[in-house]
Amino acid sequence: MPENSLAERSARAAQSAGRAAGYCWLEHPDGGAHCTRPPHTGQQHVDYYNGRTSPTDTNGHEWEE
Ligand SMILES: [Zn+2]
């Protein structure tokens, strides 16, 4: 029976938590961000919670994939 590292289990838990919350949750290619749009078509992903330089910014970290 395979033993998973804590990091692997944490990553999987975070993944399902994001999906369960109703997000697209695609991980940014550079890591550290997940798409927080609702599940969508197209390649424009946005993490509304990371990449903002101030709390009043409306856009977060955007990327295409
Ligand atoms: Zn997305």
XYZ file of N, CA and C and ligand atoms in Angstrom:
196
model
N 0.848 -1.192 0.000
C 0.000 0.000 0.000
C 0.884 1.242 0.000
N 0.677 2.085 -0.983
C 1.580 3.245 -1.144
C 1.407 4.270 -0.036
N 2.497 4.825 0.370
C 2.460 5.905 1.361
C 2.634 7.233 0.662
N 1.683 8.110 0.845
C 1.799 9.425 0.239
C 2.421 10.389 1.231
N 3.209 11.294 0.699
C 3.826 12.291 1.568
C 2.759 13.266 2.055
N 3.068 13.926 3.131
C 2.138 14.914 3.663
C 1.854 15.996 2.626
N 2.901 16.400 1.885
C 2.730 17.448 0.875
C 1.737 16.999 -0.190
N 1.862 15.741 -0.611
C 0.952 15.240 -1.636
C -0.482 15.219 -1.119
N -0.638 14.755 0.106
C -1.993 14.692 0.665
C -2.564 16.088 0.851
N -1.738 17.034 1.285
C -2.207 18.406 1.461
C -2.624 19.005 0.129
N -1.829 18.746 -0.902
C -2.145 19.286 -2.221
C -3.480 18.736 -2.695
N -3.691 17.455 -2.483
C -4.939 16.849 -2.930
C -6.112 17.413 -2.125
N -5.934 17.598 -0.843
C -7.006 18.158 -0.019
C -7.348 19.572 -0.466
N -6.317 20.369 -0.749
C -6.549 21.733 -1.203
C -7.270 21.729 -2.542
N -6.864 20.811 -3.402
C -7.485 20.699 -4.715
C -8.978 20.426 -4.576
N -9.330 19.429 -3.789
C -10.747 19.087 -3.688
C -11.506 20.168 -2.936
N -10.847 20.864 -2.017
C -11.522 21.953 -1.313
C -11.904 23.055 -2.288
N -10.998 23.384 -3.185
C -11.274 24.427 -4.175
C -12.390 24.016 -5.110
N -12.334 22.784 -5.573
C -13.378 22.289 -6.470
C -14.714 22.256 -5.749
N -14.691 21.827 -4.486
C -15.926 21.728 -3.722
C -16.533 23.097 -3.506
N -15.679 24.127 -3.461
C -16.170 25.485 -3.270
C -16.718 26.072 -4.562
N -16.648 25.306 -5.650
C -17.259 25.754 -6.886
C -16.343 26.570 -7.773
N -15.034 26.372 -7.617
C -14.084 27.084 -8.464
C -13.557 26.178 -9.564
N -13.099 26.821 -10.630
C -12.398 26.098 -11.704
C -11.147 25.438 -11.133
N -10.396 26.217 -10.365
C -9.265 25.748 -9.547
C -8.086 25.211 -10.350
N -7.982 25.562 -11.607
C -6.787 25.188 -12.357
C -5.581 25.877 -11.732
N -4.508 25.124 -11.553
C -3.333 25.738 -10.931
C -2.554 26.548 -11.950
N -2.069 27.698 -11.520
C -1.219 28.520 -12.382
C 0.045 27.745 -12.728
N 0.518 27.865 -13.984
C 1.724 27.117 -14.395
C 2.920 27.373 -13.475
N 3.006 28.546 -12.927
C 4.113 28.859 -12.019
C 3.817 28.473 -10.583
N 2.629 28.014 -10.338
C 2.233 27.618 -8.995
C 1.831 28.806 -8.155
N 1.295 28.513 -6.996
C 0.982 29.575 -6.049
C -0.328 30.280 -6.300
N -1.047 29.884 -7.344
C -2.331 30.506 -7.619
C -3.254 29.466 -8.233
N -4.528 29.612 -7.960
C -5.533 28.744 -8.570
C -6.642 29.612 -9.129
N -7.195 29.176 -10.243
C -8.291 29.923 -10.856
C -9.498 29.914 -9.924
N -9.986 31.085 -9.598
C -11.136 31.181 -8.695
C -12.378 31.652 -9.432
N -12.382 31.502 -10.752
C -13.637 31.669 -11.478
C -14.482 30.420 -11.243
N -15.793 30.546 -11.419
C -16.596 29.316 -11.434
C -16.133 28.453 -12.603
N -16.372 27.163 -12.547
C -15.967 26.304 -13.664
C -16.442 26.895 -14.986
N -15.546 26.954 -15.973
C -15.835 27.704 -17.190
C -15.181 27.043 -18.372
N -15.604 27.490 -19.554
C -14.908 27.088 -20.770
C -13.979 28.220 -21.165
N -13.111 27.960 -22.116
C -12.155 28.975 -22.520
C -10.878 28.834 -21.727
N -9.916 29.674 -22.062
C -8.569 29.498 -21.513
C -8.136 30.654 -20.633
N -9.088 31.527 -20.314
C -8.734 32.681 -19.498
C -9.018 32.357 -18.038
N -7.958 32.220 -17.270
C -8.109 31.877 -15.865
C -7.679 33.048 -14.994
N -8.327 33.200 -13.889
C -8.049 34.331 -13.000
C -8.046 33.850 -11.554
N -7.021 34.237 -10.826
C -7.057 34.047 -9.378
C -7.354 35.404 -8.761
N -8.581 35.559 -8.268
C -9.009 36.858 -7.760
C -8.386 37.188 -6.416
N -7.796 36.212 -5.788
C -7.317 36.418 -4.420
C -5.810 36.571 -4.334
N -5.105 36.222 -5.416
C -3.658 36.401 -5.422
C -3.282 37.352 -6.558
N -2.205 38.055 -6.398
C -1.695 38.897 -7.461
C -2.241 40.310 -7.429
N -3.121 40.600 -6.496
C -3.610 41.968 -6.381
C -2.587 42.786 -5.607
N -2.413 43.996 -6.027
C -1.430 44.834 -5.345
C -2.078 45.654 -4.253
N -3.394 45.762 -4.275
C -4.099 46.447 -3.190
C -5.480 45.838 -3.057
N -6.108 45.966 -1.899
C -7.421 45.338 -1.686
C -8.501 45.887 -2.606
N -8.248 47.047 -3.189
C -9.278 47.625 -4.053
C -9.131 47.185 -5.500
N -8.035 46.499 -5.822
C -7.901 45.983 -7.182
C -9.018 44.994 -7.460
N -9.588 45.100 -8.654
C -10.667 44.170 -8.987
C -10.135 42.925 -9.676
N -8.983 43.061 -10.301
C -8.440 41.914 -11.011
C -7.287 41.298 -10.244
N -7.235 39.995 -10.280
C -6.126 39.307 -9.656
C -5.136 38.852 -10.697
N -4.655 37.682 -10.499
C -3.635 37.082 -11.344
C -4.330 36.401 -12.517
N -4.111 36.902 -13.728
C -4.774 36.324 -14.889
C -3.780 35.590 -15.762
N -4.209 34.510 -16.351
C -3.354 33.810 -17.311
C -4.211 33.005 -18.266
N -3.595 32.629 -19.380
C -4.277 31.786 -20.367
C -3.583 30.445 -20.413
N -4.388 29.412 -20.533
C -3.797 28.081 -20.574
C -4.703 27.171 -21.390
Zn -10.190 28.714 -14.797
